[in-house]
mmCIF file of C-alpha atoms in Angstrom:
data_model
loop_
_atom_site.group_PDB
_atom_site.id
_atom_site.type_symbol
_atom_site.label_atom_id
_atom_site.label_comp_id
_atom_site.label_asym_id
_atom_site.label_seq_id
_atom_site.Cartn_x
_atom_site.Cartn_y
_atom_site.Cartn_z
ATOM 1 C CA MET A 1 0.142 0.147 -0.210
ATOM 2 C CA LEU A 2 2.996 2.544 0.494
ATOM 3 C CA TYR A 3 4.254 2.024 -2.443
ATOM 4 C CA THR A 4 0.931 2.999 -3.960
ATOM 5 C CA LEU A 5 0.470 5.589 -2.079
ATOM 6 C CA TYR A 6 3.682 7.126 -2.951
ATOM 7 C CA GLU A 7 3.092 6.706 -6.996
ATOM 8 C CA ALA A 8 -0.075 8.675 -5.880
ATOM 9 C CA GLY A 9 1.431 11.347 -4.267
ATOM 10 C CA TYR A 10 3.601 11.685 -7.208
ATOM 11 C CA TYR A 11 1.142 12.084 -9.934
ATOM 12 C CA ALA A 12 -0.804 14.356 -7.726
ATOM 13 C CA THR A 13 1.823 16.973 -7.458
ATOM 14 C CA THR A 14 2.316 16.861 -11.225
ATOM 15 C CA PRO A 15 0.205 19.946 -11.730
ATOM 16 C CA MET A 16 2.396 22.228 -9.269
ATOM 17 C CA ARG A 17 5.798 20.449 -10.551
ATOM 18 C CA PHE A 18 4.718 21.793 -14.251
ATOM 19 C CA ALA A 19 3.710 24.831 -12.668
ATOM 20 C CA ALA A 20 7.102 25.433 -11.024
ATOM 21 C CA ARG A 21 9.082 24.502 -14.160
ATOM 22 C CA LEU A 22 6.942 27.023 -16.018
ATOM 23 C CA THR A 23 7.743 29.470 -13.308
ATOM 24 C CA ARG A 24 11.407 28.644 -13.527
ATOM 25 C CA GLU A 25 11.566 29.008 -17.477
ATOM 26 C CA PHE A 26 9.927 32.281 -17.294
ATOM 27 C CA TRP A 27 12.292 33.558 -14.588
ATOM 28 C CA ASN A 28 15.265 32.518 -16.275
ATOM 29 C CA SER A 29 14.867 33.167 -19.878
ATOM 30 C CA PRO A 30 16.697 35.597 -21.431
ATOM 31 C CA LEU A 31 14.451 37.763 -23.023
ATOM 32 C CA ASN A 32 12.859 38.303 -19.637
ATOM 33 C CA HIS A 33 14.652 41.540 -18.480
ATOM 34 C CA LEU A 34 13.510 41.299 -14.689
ATOM 35 C CA GLY A 35 14.988 37.808 -14.608
ATOM 36 C CA ASP A 36 18.061 39.681 -13.009
ATOM 37 C CA THR A 37 16.172 41.233 -10.478
ATOM 38 C CA ASP A 38 16.279 40.475 -6.643
ATOM 39 C CA LEU A 39 12.415 39.277 -6.922
ATOM 40 C CA GLY A 40 12.897 37.289 -10.429
ATOM 41 C CA ARG A 41 15.920 35.416 -8.720
ATOM 42 C CA ARG A 42 13.684 34.630 -5.722
ATOM 43 C CA LEU A 43 10.660 33.429 -7.898
ATOM 44 C CA PHE A 44 13.137 31.834 -9.723
ATOM 45 C CA ALA A 45 15.260 29.838 -7.179
ATOM 46 C CA GLY A 46 11.737 29.071 -5.177
ATOM 47 C CA ALA A 47 10.469 27.546 -8.407
ATOM 48 C CA ASP A 48 13.523 25.519 -8.874
ATOM 49 C CA LEU A 49 13.741 23.944 -5.383
ATOM 50 C CA PHE A 50 10.085 23.007 -5.770
ATOM 51 C CA ALA A 51 10.680 21.077 -8.962
ATOM 52 C CA ASN A 52 14.238 19.344 -7.905
ATOM 53 C CA LEU A 53 12.741 18.122 -4.797
ATOM 54 C CA THR A 54 9.474 16.754 -6.318
ATOM 55 C CA ARG A 55 10.816 15.226 -9.976
ATOM 56 C CA ARG A 56 11.880 11.865 -10.371
ATOM 57 C CA TYR A 57 15.644 11.138 -10.342
ATOM 58 C CA GLY A 58 16.587 7.899 -13.040
ATOM 59 C CA LYS A 59 19.606 6.255 -13.029
ATOM 60 C CA PRO A 60 22.545 8.570 -13.837
ATOM 61 C CA ALA A 61 24.713 8.630 -16.935
ATOM 62 C CA TRP A 62 28.703 7.430 -16.129
ATOM 63 C CA GLY A 63 29.702 10.397 -17.652
ATOM 64 C CA ILE A 64 33.289 8.720 -18.347
ATOM 65 C CA ASP A 65 34.150 9.489 -22.003
ATOM 66 C CA HIS A 66 38.090 9.864 -21.134
ATOM 67 C CA VAL A 67 40.690 9.722 -18.591
ATOM 68 C CA GLU A 68 43.765 10.877 -18.298
ATOM 69 C CA ILE A 69 46.901 8.898 -18.225
ATOM 70 C CA GLU A 70 50.452 10.331 -18.193
ATOM 71 C CA GLY A 71 49.297 13.302 -19.103
ATOM 72 C CA GLN A 72 47.649 11.624 -22.313
ATOM 73 C CA PRO A 73 43.926 12.258 -22.840
ATOM 74 C CA VAL A 74 42.674 8.245 -23.258
ATOM 75 C CA ARG A 75 39.094 7.797 -24.702
ATOM 76 C CA VAL A 76 36.813 5.584 -22.915
ATOM 77 C CA ARG A 77 33.586 3.711 -23.719
ATOM 78 C CA THR A 78 31.297 1.197 -21.445
ATOM 79 C CA THR A 79 30.503 -2.190 -23.011
ATOM 80 C CA GLU A 80 28.251 -4.682 -21.554
ATOM 81 C CA VAL A 81 30.339 -8.152 -21.199
ATOM 82 C CA TRP A 82 27.834 -9.935 -19.495
ATOM 83 C CA SER A 83 24.176 -9.853 -17.860
ATOM 84 C CA SER A 84 21.447 -11.569 -16.129
ATOM 85 C CA PRO A 85 18.319 -10.072 -15.274
ATOM 86 C CA TRP A 86 19.635 -8.892 -12.003
ATOM 87 C CA VAL A 87 23.103 -7.191 -13.405
ATOM 88 C CA LYS A 88 24.788 -6.086 -15.863
ATOM 89 C CA LEU A 89 28.734 -6.343 -15.875
ATOM 90 C CA THR A 90 30.269 -3.524 -17.838
ATOM 91 C CA HIS A 91 33.514 -3.005 -18.725
ATOM 92 C CA PHE A 92 35.254 0.545 -19.222
ATOM 93 C CA THR A 93 37.268 0.180 -22.168
ATOM 94 C CA ARG A 94 40.187 2.222 -22.793
ATOM 95 C CA ASP A 95 41.278 3.304 -26.751
ATOM 96 C CA MET A 96 43.999 1.301 -27.292
ATOM 97 C CA ALA A 97 45.921 4.007 -29.769
ATOM 98 C CA ASP A 98 45.411 6.121 -27.169
ATOM 99 C CA MET A 99 47.024 3.986 -24.716
ATOM 100 C CA ARG A 100 50.019 3.621 -26.584
ATOM 101 C CA LYS A 101 50.671 7.323 -26.976
ATOM 102 C CA ALA A 102 50.372 7.540 -23.192
ATOM 103 C CA GLY A 103 53.247 4.755 -23.151
ATOM 104 C CA ARG A 104 50.878 1.633 -21.955
ATOM 105 C CA ARG A 105 51.182 -1.114 -24.350
ATOM 106 C CA GLU A 106 50.246 -3.939 -22.467
ATOM 107 C CA LEU A 107 47.166 -5.303 -20.855
ATOM 108 C CA GLU A 108 47.021 -4.188 -17.301
ATOM 109 C CA PRO A 109 45.552 -5.918 -14.536
ATOM 110 C CA ALA A 110 41.923 -6.361 -14.896
ATOM 111 C CA VAL A 111 39.746 -5.457 -11.784
ATOM 112 C CA LEU A 112 36.093 -5.847 -10.784
ATOM 113 C CA ILE A 113 34.413 -3.340 -8.297
ATOM 114 C CA VAL A 114 31.710 -4.494 -6.941
ATOM 115 C CA ALA A 115 29.225 -1.699 -6.087
ATOM 116 C CA PRO A 116 26.781 -1.950 -3.353
ATOM 117 C CA LEU A 117 23.417 -3.167 -3.791
ATOM 118 C CA SER A 118 21.925 -1.155 -1.179
ATOM 119 C CA GLY A 119 19.866 1.949 -2.557
ATOM 120 C CA HIS A 120 22.019 3.493 -4.795
ATOM 121 C CA TYR A 121 23.148 2.911 -8.274
ATOM 122 C CA ALA A 122 26.422 2.200 -9.375
ATOM 123 C CA THR A 123 27.472 5.350 -10.602
ATOM 124 C CA LEU A 124 27.734 6.449 -7.010
ATOM 125 C CA LEU A 125 31.331 4.856 -7.595
ATOM 126 C CA ARG A 126 32.194 7.514 -10.203
ATOM 127 C CA GLY A 127 34.735 8.859 -9.056
ATOM 128 C CA THR A 128 36.022 5.135 -8.042
ATOM 129 C CA VAL A 129 36.318 4.040 -11.346
ATOM 130 C CA GLN A 130 37.942 7.068 -12.764
ATOM 131 C CA ALA A 131 40.791 6.401 -10.270
ATOM 132 C CA PHE A 132 41.100 2.672 -11.195
ATOM 133 C CA LEU A 133 40.891 3.527 -15.002
ATOM 134 C CA GLN A 134 43.942 5.194 -14.531
ATOM 135 C CA ASP A 135 46.132 1.844 -14.445
ATOM 136 C CA HIS A 136 43.839 -0.956 -15.015
ATOM 137 C CA GLU A 137 41.018 -2.493 -16.892
ATOM 138 C CA VAL A 138 38.118 -1.782 -14.962
ATOM 139 C CA PHE A 139 34.772 -4.032 -14.454
ATOM 140 C CA ILE A 140 32.020 -3.164 -12.574
ATOM 141 C CA THR A 141 28.868 -4.494 -11.410
ATOM 142 C CA GLU A 142 25.849 -2.441 -12.510
ATOM 143 C CA TRP A 143 22.952 -4.091 -10.207
ATOM 144 C CA SER A 144 19.204 -3.979 -11.684
ATOM 145 C CA ASN A 145 15.994 -1.978 -9.894
ATOM 146 C CA ALA A 146 14.139 -4.963 -8.762
ATOM 147 C CA ARG A 147 11.014 -2.861 -9.620
ATOM 148 C CA ASP A 148 12.043 -3.258 -13.402
ATOM 149 C CA VAL A 149 12.555 -6.999 -12.825
ATOM 150 C CA PRO A 150 9.684 -8.686 -14.353
ATOM 151 C CA VAL A 151 8.116 -11.689 -11.548
ATOM 152 C CA MET A 152 8.421 -14.078 -14.112
ATOM 153 C CA GLU A 153 12.562 -13.995 -13.975
ATOM 154 C CA GLY A 154 12.067 -15.300 -10.364
ATOM 155 C CA ARG A 155 13.909 -14.351 -7.218
ATOM 156 C CA PHE A 156 17.297 -12.946 -6.445
ATOM 157 C CA ASP A 157 18.387 -13.617 -2.735
ATOM 158 C CA PHE A 158 21.821 -13.219 -0.869
ATOM 159 C CA HIS A 159 23.396 -16.660 -2.200
ATOM 160 C CA ASP A 160 22.105 -15.846 -5.772
ATOM 161 C CA TYR A 161 24.217 -12.510 -5.518
ATOM 162 C CA ILE A 162 27.447 -15.140 -4.507
ATOM 163 C CA ASP A 163 26.814 -16.784 -7.426
ATOM 164 C CA HIS A 164 26.570 -13.941 -9.789
ATOM 165 C CA VAL A 165 30.067 -12.830 -8.228
ATOM 166 C CA ARG A 166 31.719 -15.557 -9.000
ATOM 167 C CA GLU A 167 30.225 -15.921 -12.727
ATOM 168 C CA MET A 168 31.702 -12.625 -13.132
ATOM 169 C CA LEU A 169 34.850 -13.042 -11.665
ATOM 170 C CA ARG A 170 35.025 -15.945 -14.222
ATOM 171 C CA GLN A 171 34.271 -13.631 -17.122
ATOM 172 C CA LEU A 172 37.488 -11.815 -16.612
ATOM 173 C CA GLY A 173 40.174 -14.687 -16.810
ATOM 174 C CA PRO A 174 42.352 -15.968 -14.491
ATOM 175 C CA ARG A 175 43.546 -14.307 -10.815
ATOM 176 C CA PRO A 176 41.355 -11.032 -11.341
ATOM 177 C CA HIS A 177 41.261 -8.479 -8.449
ATOM 178 C CA VAL A 178 38.538 -7.666 -7.043
ATOM 179 C CA VAL A 179 37.095 -4.612 -4.863
ATOM 180 C CA ALA A 180 34.215 -4.585 -2.787
ATOM 181 C CA VAL A 181 33.131 -1.335 -1.448
ATOM 182 C CA CYS A 182 30.715 -1.491 1.214
ATOM 183 C CA GLN A 183 27.899 -3.763 1.016
ATOM 184 C CA PRO A 184 29.498 -6.821 -0.850
ATOM 185 C CA GLY A 185 31.976 -7.130 1.434
ATOM 186 C CA PRO A 186 30.290 -10.468 2.881
ATOM 187 C CA PRO A 187 29.365 -12.538 -0.341
ATOM 188 C CA VAL A 188 31.931 -11.562 -2.080
ATOM 189 C CA LEU A 189 34.469 -12.958 0.609
ATOM 190 C CA ALA A 190 32.118 -15.908 0.798
ATOM 191 C CA ALA A 191 32.709 -16.384 -3.160
ATOM 192 C CA ALA A 192 36.215 -15.895 -3.025
ATOM 193 C CA ALA A 193 36.646 -18.596 -0.752
ATOM 194 C CA LEU A 194 34.454 -20.840 -2.430
ATOM 195 C CA MET A 195 36.416 -20.205 -5.548
ATOM 196 C CA ALA A 196 39.766 -21.037 -3.494
ATOM 197 C CA GLU A 197 38.314 -24.032 -2.190
ATOM 198 C CA ASP A 198 37.427 -25.334 -5.235
ATOM 199 C CA GLY A 199 40.775 -24.555 -6.907
ATOM 200 C CA GLU A 200 39.172 -22.005 -9.653
ATOM 201 C CA GLU A 201 41.574 -20.343 -12.039
ATOM 202 C CA CYS A 202 39.534 -17.582 -11.809
ATOM 203 C CA ARG A 203 39.691 -17.121 -8.179
ATOM 204 C CA PRO A 204 41.311 -13.298 -7.173
ATOM 205 C CA ALA A 205 44.733 -12.614 -7.493
ATOM 206 C CA THR A 206 43.793 -9.792 -4.729
ATOM 207 C CA MET A 207 40.539 -8.938 -3.007
ATOM 208 C CA THR A 208 40.371 -5.193 -1.430
ATOM 209 C CA PHE A 209 37.141 -4.751 1.152
ATOM 210 C CA MET A 210 36.807 -0.950 1.152
ATOM 211 C CA GLY A 211 34.124 0.200 4.058
ATOM 212 C CA SER A 212 32.575 -3.346 4.325
ATOM 213 C CA PRO A 213 30.507 -5.022 7.193
ATOM 214 C CA ILE A 214 32.448 -8.143 7.306
ATOM 215 C CA ASP A 215 31.418 -8.558 10.921
ATOM 216 C CA ALA A 216 28.877 -6.313 12.042
ATOM 217 C CA ARG A 217 28.978 -6.898 15.607
ATOM 218 C CA LEU A 218 32.341 -4.777 16.086
ATOM 219 C CA SER A 219 31.829 -1.175 16.683
ATOM 220 C CA PRO A 220 27.956 -1.284 15.741
ATOM 221 C CA THR A 221 26.478 2.045 14.323
ATOM 222 C CA VAL A 222 23.024 3.527 14.076
ATOM 223 C CA THR A 223 22.586 1.584 11.419
ATOM 224 C CA ASN A 224 23.729 -1.813 13.229
ATOM 225 C CA LYS A 225 22.049 -1.374 16.038
ATOM 226 C CA LEU A 226 18.835 -0.522 14.523
ATOM 227 C CA ALA A 227 19.038 -4.022 12.996
ATOM 228 C CA GLU A 228 20.136 -5.719 16.237
ATOM 229 C CA GLU A 229 17.097 -4.015 18.014
ATOM 230 C CA LYS A 230 14.514 -4.592 15.850
ATOM 231 C CA PRO A 231 12.952 -8.458 15.740
ATOM 232 C CA PHE A 232 13.279 -9.861 11.893
ATOM 233 C CA ALA A 233 9.482 -10.004 11.718
ATOM 234 C CA TRP A 234 9.472 -6.242 11.994
ATOM 235 C CA PHE A 235 11.861 -5.712 8.737
ATOM 236 C CA GLN A 236 9.326 -8.165 6.804
ATOM 237 C CA SER A 237 6.277 -5.998 8.093
ATOM 238 C CA ASN A 238 7.387 -2.682 7.856
ATOM 239 C CA MET A 239 10.016 -2.119 5.010
ATOM 240 C CA VAL A 240 8.764 -4.521 2.277
ATOM 241 C CA TYR A 241 6.027 -3.564 -0.178
ATOM 242 C CA THR A 242 4.714 -4.628 -3.558
ATOM 243 C CA VAL A 243 5.678 -3.404 -6.817
ATOM 244 C CA PRO A 244 2.699 -1.377 -8.333
ATOM 245 C CA GLY A 245 1.647 -1.338 -12.213
ATOM 246 C CA PRO A 246 2.782 0.003 -14.445
ATOM 247 C CA TYR A 247 6.754 -1.086 -13.564
ATOM 248 C CA PRO A 248 7.528 -4.327 -15.293
ATOM 249 C CA GLY A 249 8.298 -5.415 -12.130
ATOM 250 C CA ALA A 250 4.677 -5.230 -10.551
ATOM 251 C CA GLY A 251 3.414 -7.549 -8.003
ATOM 252 C CA ARG A 252 7.353 -7.979 -7.060
ATOM 253 C CA ARG A 253 8.268 -7.712 -3.229
ATOM 254 C CA VAL A 254 10.389 -5.151 -2.700
ATOM 255 C CA TYR A 255 12.650 -3.086 0.141
ATOM 256 C CA PRO A 256 11.711 0.549 -1.777
ATOM 257 C CA GLY A 257 14.656 2.515 -2.503
ATOM 258 C CA PHE A 258 12.462 5.366 -1.379
ATOM 259 C CA VAL A 259 12.249 4.099 1.939
ATOM 260 C CA GLN A 260 15.957 3.709 1.917
ATOM 261 C CA LEU A 261 16.751 6.820 0.879
ATOM 262 C CA ALA A 262 14.526 8.574 3.936
ATOM 263 C CA SER A 263 16.546 6.190 6.329
ATOM 264 C CA PHE A 264 19.667 7.657 4.941
ATOM 265 C CA MET A 265 18.620 11.051 5.213
ATOM 266 C CA SER A 266 16.954 10.718 8.851
ATOM 267 C CA MET A 267 20.497 10.267 9.878
ATOM 268 C CA ASN A 268 21.614 13.700 8.842
ATOM 269 C CA LEU A 269 18.215 15.287 8.301
ATOM 270 C CA GLU A 270 19.471 18.797 9.692
ATOM 271 C CA LYS A 271 22.470 18.735 7.194
ATOM 272 C CA HIS A 272 20.399 17.893 4.321
ATOM 273 C CA GLN A 273 17.963 20.809 5.080
ATOM 274 C CA GLU A 274 21.052 23.086 5.755
ATOM 275 C CA ALA A 275 22.108 22.253 2.240
ATOM 276 C CA HIS A 276 18.968 22.826 0.276
ATOM 277 C CA LEU A 277 18.634 26.004 2.293
ATOM 278 C CA ARG A 278 22.337 26.862 1.399
ATOM 279 C CA TYR A 279 21.150 26.049 -2.294
ATOM 280 C CA LEU A 280 18.419 28.223 -2.129
ATOM 281 C CA GLN A 281 20.660 31.022 -1.128
ATOM 282 C CA HIS A 282 22.884 30.697 -4.030
ATOM 283 C CA MET A 283 20.258 30.312 -6.330
ATOM 284 C CA MET A 284 18.999 33.795 -5.193
ATOM 285 C CA ASP A 285 22.282 35.356 -4.927
ATOM 286 C CA GLY A 286 22.978 34.386 -8.519
ATOM 287 C CA ASP A 287 25.842 32.154 -7.477
ATOM 288 C CA GLY A 288 25.510 29.240 -10.006
ATOM 289 C CA ASP A 289 28.780 27.439 -9.465
ATOM 290 C CA SER A 290 28.144 26.441 -5.828
ATOM 291 C CA ALA A 291 24.287 25.972 -6.826
ATOM 292 C CA ASP A 292 25.845 23.519 -9.558
ATOM 293 C CA LYS A 293 27.870 21.816 -6.623
ATOM 294 C CA HIS A 294 24.947 20.863 -5.207
ATOM 295 C CA LEU A 295 22.922 20.027 -7.956
ATOM 296 C CA GLU A 296 25.610 17.649 -8.875
ATOM 297 C CA PHE A 297 25.774 15.996 -5.714
ATOM 298 C CA TYR A 298 21.982 15.508 -5.108
ATOM 299 C CA ASP A 299 21.415 14.279 -8.714
ATOM 300 C CA GLU A 300 23.311 11.640 -7.387
ATOM 301 C CA TYR A 301 22.190 10.788 -3.666
ATOM 302 C CA LEU A 302 18.646 10.972 -4.810
ATOM 303 C CA SER A 303 18.695 8.163 -7.643
ATOM 304 C CA VAL A 304 17.958 5.240 -5.846
ATOM 305 C CA LEU A 305 16.453 1.714 -6.862
ATOM 306 C CA ASP A 306 14.402 -1.068 -4.940
ATOM 307 C CA LEU A 307 15.902 -4.224 -3.876
ATOM 308 C CA SER A 308 14.209 -7.680 -4.105
ATOM 309 C CA GLU A 309 12.688 -8.835 -0.786
ATOM 310 C CA GLU A 310 14.520 -12.207 -0.668
ATOM 311 C CA PHE A 311 17.944 -10.207 -1.345
ATOM 312 C CA TYR A 312 17.219 -7.452 1.274
ATOM 313 C CA LEU A 313 15.357 -9.901 4.259
ATOM 314 C CA GLN A 314 18.630 -12.159 3.787
ATOM 315 C CA THR A 315 21.354 -9.427 3.923
ATOM 316 C CA VAL A 316 19.598 -8.266 7.503
ATOM 317 C CA ASP A 317 19.393 -11.903 8.700
ATOM 318 C CA VAL A 318 22.750 -13.225 7.589
ATOM 319 C CA VAL A 319 24.994 -10.246 7.464
ATOM 320 C CA PHE A 320 23.232 -7.727 10.658
ATOM 321 C CA GLN A 321 21.491 -10.092 13.013
ATOM 322 C CA ARG A 322 22.461 -13.664 13.028
ATOM 323 C CA TYR A 323 26.051 -12.597 11.804
ATOM 324 C CA LEU A 324 26.750 -16.023 9.893
ATOM 325 C CA LEU A 325 30.100 -15.348 8.138
ATOM 326 C CA PRO A 326 32.042 -14.171 11.181
ATOM 327 C CA ARG A 327 30.646 -16.928 13.384
ATOM 328 C CA GLY A 328 31.875 -19.788 10.558
ATOM 329 C CA GLU A 329 27.974 -20.744 10.203
ATOM 330 C CA LEU A 330 27.628 -19.120 6.234
ATOM 331 C CA VAL A 331 26.602 -22.257 4.425
ATOM 332 C CA HIS A 332 26.190 -21.653 0.567
ATOM 333 C CA ARG A 333 23.934 -24.135 -1.421
ATOM 334 C CA GLY A 334 24.663 -26.924 1.137
ATOM 335 C CA ARG A 335 28.312 -25.943 1.677
ATOM 336 C CA LEU A 336 30.013 -24.504 4.682
ATOM 337 C CA VAL A 337 31.996 -21.296 3.455
ATOM 338 C CA ARG A 338 35.296 -21.437 4.999
ATOM 339 C CA PRO A 339 37.318 -18.380 4.643
ATOM 340 C CA ASP A 340 40.192 -19.675 6.078
ATOM 341 C CA LEU A 341 41.247 -22.393 2.927
ATOM 342 C CA ILE A 342 42.034 -19.158 1.312
ATOM 343 C CA THR A 343 45.650 -19.256 0.848
ATOM 344 C CA ASP A 344 46.927 -17.663 -1.972
ATOM 345 C CA VAL A 345 44.753 -14.245 -2.381
ATOM 346 C CA GLY A 346 46.241 -11.012 -1.264
ATOM 347 C CA LEU A 347 43.741 -9.327 1.336
ATOM 348 C CA LEU A 348 43.792 -5.566 1.933
ATOM 349 C CA THR A 349 41.182 -3.731 4.018
ATOM 350 C CA VAL A 350 40.671 -0.278 4.000
ATOM 351 C CA GLU A 351 38.379 1.656 6.583
ATOM 352 C CA GLY A 352 37.447 5.458 7.397
ATOM 353 C CA GLU A 353 38.402 6.828 10.785
ATOM 354 C CA ASN A 354 34.855 8.597 10.846
ATOM 355 C CA ASP A 355 32.723 6.264 8.770
ATOM 356 C CA ASP A 356 29.002 6.260 10.595
ATOM 357 C CA ILE A 357 28.087 3.046 8.486
ATOM 358 C CA SER A 358 30.931 0.511 8.953
ATOM 359 C CA GLY A 359 32.464 1.043 12.259
ATOM 360 C CA ILE A 360 36.028 0.317 12.605
ATOM 361 C CA GLY A 361 36.733 -3.321 12.691
ATOM 362 C CA GLN A 362 34.228 -4.625 10.709
ATOM 363 C CA THR A 363 36.214 -4.801 7.870
ATOM 364 C CA GLN A 364 39.366 -5.676 9.786
ATOM 365 C CA ALA A 365 37.641 -8.584 10.897
ATOM 366 C CA ALA A 366 38.306 -10.330 7.248
ATOM 367 C CA HIS A 367 41.736 -10.866 8.469
ATOM 368 C CA ASP A 368 40.572 -13.393 10.960
ATOM 369 C CA LEU A 369 38.955 -14.813 9.214
ATOM 370 C CA CYS A 370 41.560 -15.386 6.400
ATOM 371 C CA SER A 371 43.683 -17.335 8.971
ATOM 372 C CA GLY A 372 45.141 -19.136 5.881
ATOM 373 C CA LEU A 373 46.861 -16.468 4.258
ATOM 374 C CA PRO A 374 50.117 -15.558 5.111
ATOM 375 C CA ALA A 375 51.424 -12.567 6.787
ATOM 376 C CA GLU A 376 52.894 -10.798 3.569
ATOM 377 C CA LEU A 377 49.385 -11.481 1.823
ATOM 378 C CA LYS A 378 47.749 -8.846 3.987
ATOM 379 C CA GLU A 379 47.533 -5.512 4.886
ATOM 380 C CA ASP A 380 45.085 -3.295 6.593
ATOM 381 C CA TYR A 381 44.763 0.465 6.087
ATOM 382 C CA VAL A 382 42.214 3.279 8.302
ATOM 383 C CA GLN A 383 42.376 6.759 6.435
ATOM 384 C CA PRO A 384 42.100 9.632 9.156
ATOM 385 C CA LYS A 385 39.254 12.094 8.919
ATOM 386 C CA VAL A 386 37.109 10.604 6.419
ATOM 387 C CA GLY A 387 33.665 9.039 6.173
ATOM 388 C CA HIS A 388 32.000 6.203 4.946
ATOM 389 C CA TYR A 389 31.896 8.121 1.484
ATOM 390 C CA GLY A 390 35.412 9.046 1.634
ATOM 391 C CA VAL A 391 36.744 5.639 1.695
ATOM 392 C CA PHE A 392 35.837 5.308 -2.030
ATOM 393 C CA ASN A 393 35.490 8.744 -3.303
ATOM 394 C CA GLY A 394 37.165 12.532 -2.946
ATOM 395 C CA LYS A 395 40.393 13.879 -2.774
ATOM 396 C CA ARG A 396 41.706 11.890 -0.163
ATOM 397 C CA PHE A 397 40.561 8.362 -1.598
ATOM 398 C CA ARG A 398 42.365 9.594 -5.137
ATOM 399 C CA GLU A 399 45.606 10.793 -3.115
ATOM 400 C CA GLU A 400 46.244 8.557 -0.025
ATOM 401 C CA ILE A 401 43.537 5.432 -0.498
ATOM 402 C CA TYR A 402 43.988 4.634 -4.025
ATOM 403 C CA PRO A 403 47.712 4.933 -4.678
ATOM 404 C CA ARG A 404 47.734 1.984 -1.498
ATOM 405 C CA VAL A 405 45.258 -0.088 -3.591
ATOM 406 C CA ARG A 406 47.011 0.310 -6.849
ATOM 407 C CA ALA A 407 50.729 -0.861 -4.664
ATOM 408 C CA PHE A 408 48.823 -3.698 -2.933
ATOM 409 C CA ILE A 409 47.771 -4.900 -6.719
ATOM 410 C CA ARG A 410 51.326 -4.170 -8.386
ATOM 411 C CA ARG A 411 52.927 -5.938 -5.741
ATOM 412 C CA ALA A 412 50.415 -9.487 -6.335
ATOM 413 C CA GLU A 413 50.899 -8.756 -10.272
ATOM 414 C CA ALA A 414 54.927 -8.998 -9.821
ATOM 415 C CA GLY A 415 54.798 -12.105 -7.682
ATOM 416 C CA PHE A 416 52.456 -13.701 -10.785
ATOM 417 C CA ASP A 417 55.343 -12.924 -12.683
ATOM 418 C CA LYS A 418 57.778 -14.198 -10.944
ATOM 419 C CA GLN A 419 55.944 -17.626 -10.657
ATOM 420 C CA ARG A 420 55.494 -17.544 -14.711
ATOM 421 C CA GLN A 421 59.448 -16.850 -14.962
ATOM 422 C CA ALA A 422 60.098 -19.732 -12.153
ATOM 423 C CA ALA A 423 57.719 -22.289 -14.378
#
């Protein structure tokens, strides 16, 4: 019922939204000489704010058409290399002619960035992709919006997620590198453990976990405490709703993106309110540059997708309530997941000092679970003065975190070169 009411509310405000857009265009028109007056800017700003707050935010574009390597612009295009109804594996293909001009003549290490399936689109990792593109063949998971997946395509749960990660690693060929950002940490570690136990040729060469809830019992945050305090039945009854028509997934039970977004924003409600008031003031003052920065952030932040009921509820149960992976009790398709059997996969964990989503220690827990790894294959780093998003985006990520990840991957690649030469 909530999903239907949400849709009804959106369509009910359509006339007001249309009027706001007309008002905005009228006062922003170069033919309107009153548009640059104090009154004109105020009316334009108010109409613009209303139109932006009530409009639909679809999946953002990547907007990555080139990357700079050694001072040389290298063209980039996106290519779909594998897909299922639930995910698209995207390769950011760099132009080889431009790469040669930049002095790069050999194929660089393949990296699978596993984007979180927790409400936002993979484009939230735009900065992450741009950094990795400087030195790697980058692939990323673009998870589907559950409301767009017809019911006839079946279910998608936590264990399907693990299977999808395994299959996508196989698409990259022998010994790729995998980077799990936030939510994917537990299923990616499980996938790596299963592949290592099976001796798969395409098991990861390294795995990097960034702000991931490997063991959510450690340094619990507000999010963790909510999951602990509420019984599982509460999440079933209050957080899952049925997709209405005319969406392709009509009838599917989902955890709606707008519910997740409301949860995100409620954690820092005053901060978001102040940001929008500043935006309104910037517009009234004619400060277009500051206003554009606000829009750039919120165009991404307000773009959300739905999660399938089974994936969402199993994640709550497996990761945040019963902690099956760190307790050594996670069973996948009848098999016990054993990270201790990983012996030749590099492990790097990255955390943020001020992370209020995954507290310090939750990601580091991977080191204890991977007890079969020698010390030289393990590395941990805590980035000072960053929160959750700073772990994988922003200036400190580009200048301090990414260089460490790159160096870690290079050391692993150097080890493989020595093995090949010895063979």
